[in-house]
Coordinates of C-alpha atoms (C1' of nucleotides) and ligand atoms in Angstrom, one line a residue:
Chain A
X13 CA 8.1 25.6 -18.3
X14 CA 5.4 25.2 -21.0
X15 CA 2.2 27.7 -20.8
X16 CA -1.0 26.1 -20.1
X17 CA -2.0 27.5 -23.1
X18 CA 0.4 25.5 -25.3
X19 CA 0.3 22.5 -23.4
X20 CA -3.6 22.6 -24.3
X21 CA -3.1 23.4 -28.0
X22 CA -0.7 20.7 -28.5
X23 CA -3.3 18.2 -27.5
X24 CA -6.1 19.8 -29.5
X25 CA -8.1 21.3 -26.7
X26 CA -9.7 24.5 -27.0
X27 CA -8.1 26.8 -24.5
X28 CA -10.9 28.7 -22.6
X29 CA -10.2 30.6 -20.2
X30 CA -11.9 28.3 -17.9
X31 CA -9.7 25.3 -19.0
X32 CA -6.6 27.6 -19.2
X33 CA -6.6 29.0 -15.7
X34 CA -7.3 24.9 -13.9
X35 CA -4.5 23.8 -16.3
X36 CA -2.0 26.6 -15.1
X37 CA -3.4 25.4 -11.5
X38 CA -2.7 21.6 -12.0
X39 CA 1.0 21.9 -14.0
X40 CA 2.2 24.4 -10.7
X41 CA 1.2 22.0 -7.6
X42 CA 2.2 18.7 -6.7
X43 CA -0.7 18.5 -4.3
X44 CA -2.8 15.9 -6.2
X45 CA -6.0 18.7 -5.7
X46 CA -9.5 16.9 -5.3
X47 CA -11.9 18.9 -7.7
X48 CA -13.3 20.7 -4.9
X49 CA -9.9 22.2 -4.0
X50 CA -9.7 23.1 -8.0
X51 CA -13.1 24.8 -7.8
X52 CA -12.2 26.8 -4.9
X53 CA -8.4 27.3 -6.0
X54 CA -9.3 29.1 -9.7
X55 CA -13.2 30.5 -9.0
X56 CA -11.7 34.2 -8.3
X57 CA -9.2 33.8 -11.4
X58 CA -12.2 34.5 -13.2
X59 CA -14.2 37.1 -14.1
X60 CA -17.3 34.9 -13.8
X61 CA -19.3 32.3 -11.8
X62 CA -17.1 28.7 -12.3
X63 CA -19.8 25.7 -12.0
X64 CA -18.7 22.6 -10.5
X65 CA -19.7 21.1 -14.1
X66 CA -17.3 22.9 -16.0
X67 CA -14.8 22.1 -12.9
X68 CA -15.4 18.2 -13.8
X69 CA -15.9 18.7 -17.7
X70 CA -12.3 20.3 -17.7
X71 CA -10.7 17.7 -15.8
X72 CA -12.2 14.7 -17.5
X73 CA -11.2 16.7 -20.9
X74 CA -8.0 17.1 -19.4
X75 CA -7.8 13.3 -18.3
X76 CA -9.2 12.0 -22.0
X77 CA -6.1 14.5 -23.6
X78 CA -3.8 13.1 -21.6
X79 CA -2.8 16.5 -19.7
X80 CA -3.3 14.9 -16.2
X81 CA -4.4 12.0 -14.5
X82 CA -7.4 11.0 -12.1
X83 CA -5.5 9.2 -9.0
X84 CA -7.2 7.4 -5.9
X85 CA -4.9 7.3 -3.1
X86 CA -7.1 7.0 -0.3
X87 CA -9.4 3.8 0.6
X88 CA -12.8 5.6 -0.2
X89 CA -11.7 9.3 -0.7
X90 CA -12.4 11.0 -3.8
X91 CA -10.8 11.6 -7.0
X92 CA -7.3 13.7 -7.4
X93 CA -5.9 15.2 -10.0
X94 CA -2.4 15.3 -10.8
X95 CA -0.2 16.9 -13.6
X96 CA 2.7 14.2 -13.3
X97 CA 1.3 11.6 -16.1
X98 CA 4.5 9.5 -15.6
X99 CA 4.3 6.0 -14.4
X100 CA 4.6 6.6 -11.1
X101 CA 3.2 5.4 -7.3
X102 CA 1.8 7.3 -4.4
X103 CA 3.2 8.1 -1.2
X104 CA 0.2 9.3 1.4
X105 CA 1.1 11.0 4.8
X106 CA -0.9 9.2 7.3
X107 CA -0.6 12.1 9.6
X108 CA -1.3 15.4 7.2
X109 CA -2.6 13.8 4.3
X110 CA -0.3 15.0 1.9
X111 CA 0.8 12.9 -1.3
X112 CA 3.8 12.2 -2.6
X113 CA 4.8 10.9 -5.6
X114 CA 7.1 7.9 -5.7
X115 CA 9.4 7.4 -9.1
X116 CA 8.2 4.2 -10.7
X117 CA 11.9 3.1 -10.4
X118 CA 11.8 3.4 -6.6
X119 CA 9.8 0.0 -6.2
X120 CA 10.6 -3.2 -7.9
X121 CA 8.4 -3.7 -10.4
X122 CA 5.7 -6.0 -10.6
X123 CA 4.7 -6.4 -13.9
X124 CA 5.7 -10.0 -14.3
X125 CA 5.1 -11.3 -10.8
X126 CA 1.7 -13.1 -11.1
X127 CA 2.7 -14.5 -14.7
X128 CA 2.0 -18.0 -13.3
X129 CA -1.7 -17.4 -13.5
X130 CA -2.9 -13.6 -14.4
X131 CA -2.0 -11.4 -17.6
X132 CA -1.3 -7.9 -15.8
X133 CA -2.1 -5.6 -17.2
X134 CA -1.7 -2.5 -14.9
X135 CA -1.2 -2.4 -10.8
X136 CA -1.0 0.4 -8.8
X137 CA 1.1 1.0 -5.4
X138 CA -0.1 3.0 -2.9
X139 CA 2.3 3.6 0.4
X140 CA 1.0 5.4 3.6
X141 CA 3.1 5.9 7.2
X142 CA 5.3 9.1 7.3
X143 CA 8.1 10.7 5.5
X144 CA 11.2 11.1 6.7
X145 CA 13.4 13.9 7.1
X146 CA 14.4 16.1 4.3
X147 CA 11.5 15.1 1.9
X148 CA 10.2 18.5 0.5
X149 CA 7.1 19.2 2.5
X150 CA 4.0 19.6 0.2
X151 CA 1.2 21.8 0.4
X152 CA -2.4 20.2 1.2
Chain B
X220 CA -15.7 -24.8 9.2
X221 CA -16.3 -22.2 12.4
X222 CA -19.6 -21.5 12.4
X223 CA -21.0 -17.8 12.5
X224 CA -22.0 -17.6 15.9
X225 CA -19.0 -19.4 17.4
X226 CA -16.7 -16.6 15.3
X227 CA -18.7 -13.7 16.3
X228 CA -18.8 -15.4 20.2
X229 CA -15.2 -15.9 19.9
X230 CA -14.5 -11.8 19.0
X231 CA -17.1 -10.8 21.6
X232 CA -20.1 -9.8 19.3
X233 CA -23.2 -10.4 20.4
X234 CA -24.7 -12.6 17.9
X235 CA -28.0 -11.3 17.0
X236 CA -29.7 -12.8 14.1
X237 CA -29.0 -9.9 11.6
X238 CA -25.1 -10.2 12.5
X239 CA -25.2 -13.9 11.8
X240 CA -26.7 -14.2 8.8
X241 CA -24.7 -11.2 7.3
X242 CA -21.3 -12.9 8.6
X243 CA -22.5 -16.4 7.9
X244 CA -22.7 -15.2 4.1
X245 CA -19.5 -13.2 4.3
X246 CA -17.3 -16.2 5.7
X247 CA -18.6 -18.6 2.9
X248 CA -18.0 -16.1 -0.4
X249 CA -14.7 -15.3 -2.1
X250 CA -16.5 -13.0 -3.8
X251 CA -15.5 -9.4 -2.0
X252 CA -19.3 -8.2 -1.9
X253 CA -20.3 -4.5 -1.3
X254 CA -22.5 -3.5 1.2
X255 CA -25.5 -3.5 -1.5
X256 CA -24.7 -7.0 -2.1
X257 CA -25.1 -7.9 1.3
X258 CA -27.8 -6.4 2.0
X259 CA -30.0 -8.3 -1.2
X260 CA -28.5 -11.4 -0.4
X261 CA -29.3 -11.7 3.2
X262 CA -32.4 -9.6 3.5
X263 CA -35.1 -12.8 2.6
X264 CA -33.1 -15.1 5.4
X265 CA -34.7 -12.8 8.1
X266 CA -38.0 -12.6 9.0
X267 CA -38.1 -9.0 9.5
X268 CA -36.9 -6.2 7.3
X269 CA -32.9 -5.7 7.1
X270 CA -32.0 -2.2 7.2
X271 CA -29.4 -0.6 5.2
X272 CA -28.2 0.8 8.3
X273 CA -28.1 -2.7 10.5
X274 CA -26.2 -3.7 7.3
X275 CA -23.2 -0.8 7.4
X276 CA -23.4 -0.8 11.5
X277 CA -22.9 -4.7 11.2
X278 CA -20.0 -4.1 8.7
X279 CA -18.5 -1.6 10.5
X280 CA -18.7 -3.9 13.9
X281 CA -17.2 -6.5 12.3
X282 CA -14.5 -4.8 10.6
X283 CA -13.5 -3.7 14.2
X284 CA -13.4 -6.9 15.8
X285 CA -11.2 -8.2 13.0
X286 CA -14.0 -10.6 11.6
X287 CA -13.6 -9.2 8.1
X288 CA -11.6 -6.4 6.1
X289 CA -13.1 -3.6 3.9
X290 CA -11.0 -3.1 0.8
X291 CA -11.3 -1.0 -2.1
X292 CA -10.2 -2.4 -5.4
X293 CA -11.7 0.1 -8.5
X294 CA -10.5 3.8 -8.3
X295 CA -13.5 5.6 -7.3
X296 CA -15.3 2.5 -6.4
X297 CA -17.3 2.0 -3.3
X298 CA -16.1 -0.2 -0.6
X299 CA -16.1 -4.6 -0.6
X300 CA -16.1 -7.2 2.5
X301 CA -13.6 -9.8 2.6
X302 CA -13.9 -12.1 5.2
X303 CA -10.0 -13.0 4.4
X304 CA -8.4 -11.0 7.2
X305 CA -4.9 -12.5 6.3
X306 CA -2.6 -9.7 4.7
X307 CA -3.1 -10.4 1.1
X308 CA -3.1 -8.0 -2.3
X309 CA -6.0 -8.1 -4.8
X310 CA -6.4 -8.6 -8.6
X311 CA -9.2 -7.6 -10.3
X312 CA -10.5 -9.0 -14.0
X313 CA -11.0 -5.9 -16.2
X314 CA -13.5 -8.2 -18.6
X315 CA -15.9 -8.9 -15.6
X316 CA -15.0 -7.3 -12.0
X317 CA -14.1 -10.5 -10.3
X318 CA -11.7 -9.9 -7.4
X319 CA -8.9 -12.8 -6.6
X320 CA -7.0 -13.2 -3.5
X321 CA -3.6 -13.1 -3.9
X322 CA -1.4 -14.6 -1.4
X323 CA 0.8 -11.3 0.5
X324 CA 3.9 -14.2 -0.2
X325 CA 2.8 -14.0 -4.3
X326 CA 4.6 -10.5 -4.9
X327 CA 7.8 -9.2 -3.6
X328 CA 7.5 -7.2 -0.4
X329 CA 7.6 -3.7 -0.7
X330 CA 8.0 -3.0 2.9
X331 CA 11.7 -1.7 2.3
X332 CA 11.7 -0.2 -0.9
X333 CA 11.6 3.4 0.6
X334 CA 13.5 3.0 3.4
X335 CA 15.8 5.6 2.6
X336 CA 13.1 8.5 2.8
X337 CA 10.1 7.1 3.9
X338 CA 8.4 5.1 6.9
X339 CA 6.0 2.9 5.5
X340 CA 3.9 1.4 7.8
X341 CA 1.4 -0.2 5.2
X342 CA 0.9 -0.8 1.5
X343 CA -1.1 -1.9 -0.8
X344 CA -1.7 -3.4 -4.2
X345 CA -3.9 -3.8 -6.5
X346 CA -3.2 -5.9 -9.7
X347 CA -5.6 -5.3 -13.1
X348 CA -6.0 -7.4 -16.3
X349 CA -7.2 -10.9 -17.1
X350 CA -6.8 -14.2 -15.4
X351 CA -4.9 -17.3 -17.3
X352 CA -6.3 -20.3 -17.6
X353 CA -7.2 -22.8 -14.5
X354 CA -8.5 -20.2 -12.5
X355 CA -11.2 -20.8 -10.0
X356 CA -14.0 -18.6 -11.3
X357 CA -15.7 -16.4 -8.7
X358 CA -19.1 -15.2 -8.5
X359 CA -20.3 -11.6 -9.5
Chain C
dT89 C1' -19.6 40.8 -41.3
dA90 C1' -24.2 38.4 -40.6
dA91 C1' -26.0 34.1 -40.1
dC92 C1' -25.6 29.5 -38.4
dA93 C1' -23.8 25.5 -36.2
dA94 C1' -20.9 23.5 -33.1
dT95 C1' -18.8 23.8 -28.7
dC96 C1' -18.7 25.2 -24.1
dT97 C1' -20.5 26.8 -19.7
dT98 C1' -24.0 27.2 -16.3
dA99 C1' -27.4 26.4 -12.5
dG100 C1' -29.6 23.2 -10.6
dA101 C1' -31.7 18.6 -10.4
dG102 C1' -30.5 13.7 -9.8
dT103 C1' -27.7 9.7 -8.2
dT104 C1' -24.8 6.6 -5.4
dA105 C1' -22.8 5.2 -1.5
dG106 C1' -22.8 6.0 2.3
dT107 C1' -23.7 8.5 7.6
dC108 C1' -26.7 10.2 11.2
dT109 C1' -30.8 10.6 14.1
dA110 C1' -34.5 9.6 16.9
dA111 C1' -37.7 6.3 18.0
dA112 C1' -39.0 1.3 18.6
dT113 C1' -37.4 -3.2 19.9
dA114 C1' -34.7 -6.7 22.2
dG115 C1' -31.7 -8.4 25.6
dT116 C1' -29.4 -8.3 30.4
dG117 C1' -28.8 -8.0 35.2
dT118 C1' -31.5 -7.7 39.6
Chain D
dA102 C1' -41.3 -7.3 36.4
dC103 C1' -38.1 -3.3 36.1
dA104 C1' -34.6 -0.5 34.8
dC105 C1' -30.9 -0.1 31.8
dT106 C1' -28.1 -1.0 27.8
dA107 C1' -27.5 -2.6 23.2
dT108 C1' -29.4 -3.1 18.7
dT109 C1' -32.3 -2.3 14.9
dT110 C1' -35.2 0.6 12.0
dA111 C1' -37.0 4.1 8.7
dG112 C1' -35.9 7.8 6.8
dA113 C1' -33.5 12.4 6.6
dC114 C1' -29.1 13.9 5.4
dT115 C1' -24.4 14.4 3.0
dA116 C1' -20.3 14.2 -0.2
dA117 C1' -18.9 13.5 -4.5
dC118 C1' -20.0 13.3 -8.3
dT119 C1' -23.3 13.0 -13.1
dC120 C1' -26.8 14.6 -16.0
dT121 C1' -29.9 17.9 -18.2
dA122 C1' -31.5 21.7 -20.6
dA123 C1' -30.9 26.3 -21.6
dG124 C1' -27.8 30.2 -22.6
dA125 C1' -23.3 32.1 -24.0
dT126 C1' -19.2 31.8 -26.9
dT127 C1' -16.7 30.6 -30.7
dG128 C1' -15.6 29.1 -35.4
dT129 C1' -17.3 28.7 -40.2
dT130 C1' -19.4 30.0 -44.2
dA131 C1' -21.6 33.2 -47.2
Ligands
MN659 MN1 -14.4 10.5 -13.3
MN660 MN1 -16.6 2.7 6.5
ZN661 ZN1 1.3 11.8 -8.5
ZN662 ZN1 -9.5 -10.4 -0.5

DNA sequence: TAACAATCTTAGAGTTAGTCTAAATAGTGT
DNA sequence: ACACTATTTAGACTAACTCTAAGATTGTTA
């Protein structure tokens, strides 16, 4: 269970507090947060005003260092975050919403598929219908 | 070769002149156009001036009476037409934005793979890198 | 420890890709 | 022709960002 702060010193980014209290956020939910639900998850963390701004400019610094990643799992929703930077594929409850994510084991892969006629060189999987029972509900 | 009005006839739209032109041009390009797109390359084929509006209710009309398909192939990019209704996955050049077709029977089906926790009811997939040789080139 | 520079944060303006509204126009049935 | 419905239009509005310019914080050097 690394701190936030030394998950952000081991990639060379200066650990604000600003940057240190959306880290601790992001590496404690599974909720793929949109930057909105970032803003208003951290603004009272802090003992002053949070700007959307420094909301994106963390989590683009975060994305460039390799702390999280940006994820689209909805046909034209907005960006997610999510502190899982494995390979992995997206699971999205049709009914609530929520996301879950889906080892990159779990699915054949398809990497070598269209070899006939396309270099791949990334793909992404995105699932949606409803889990079912037993999968650890997920807040969001 | 259906023509536009004989399509939209056939799905019960009427088929006034903005509709017709916008699905004439969307049942002869491979080329997975945004909404923008439409709208510059149908507005001088009208005599009067195409709304942006007309353009996304048009869309939107046709989308619901199966005519065409909106898809999404960038993260964070805006919607595209595609007037290939069949159920098919996309690739998209990284060099250039093109968008191929590829055939749903190209890549394994994925409808199974989570059987054991999950009830997928749809999927989709989105390949990314470069085309080989001997492919058709598409426009934009 | 006092400059000074570089980095970071902020409020708010700007942009893109749409959606919504209310009024004008066109088509339909009688 | 008349009433009624469907469609189109310009433009206001919105969500999800991005950009800008100024101020605050921090690190570096003297
Ligand atoms: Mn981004
Ligand atoms: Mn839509
Ligand atoms: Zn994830
Ligand atoms: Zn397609």
């Amino acid at each position: 269970m690394d701190t936030a702060e030394t998950v952000l010193a081991s990639r060379g980014v200066r650990p604000t507090p600003q940057r240190v209290v959306i880290t601790e956020y992001l590496l404690n939910t599974k909720s793929h947060p949109t930057a909105d639900q970032v803003l208003e998850a951290v603004a009272n963390a802090l003992p002053v005003q949070l700007s959307r701004a420094t909301v994106y400019n963390t989590l683009h610094t975060l994305v460039e260092a390799g702390v999280i990643q940006e994820v689209y799992t909805e046909p034209g929703g907005c960006a997610r975050y999510d502190a899982n930077t494995e390979r992995h594929h997206h699971f999205v409850d049709t009914k609530n919403g929520c996301i879950y994510d889906i080892p990159f084991e779990a699915v054949p892969s398809l990497d070598k598929s269209l070899d006939d006629n396309y270099k791949v060189s990334n793909y992404t999987v995105t699932f949606f219908g409803e889990p079912k029972q037993g999968q650890p509900k997920q807040e969001s």
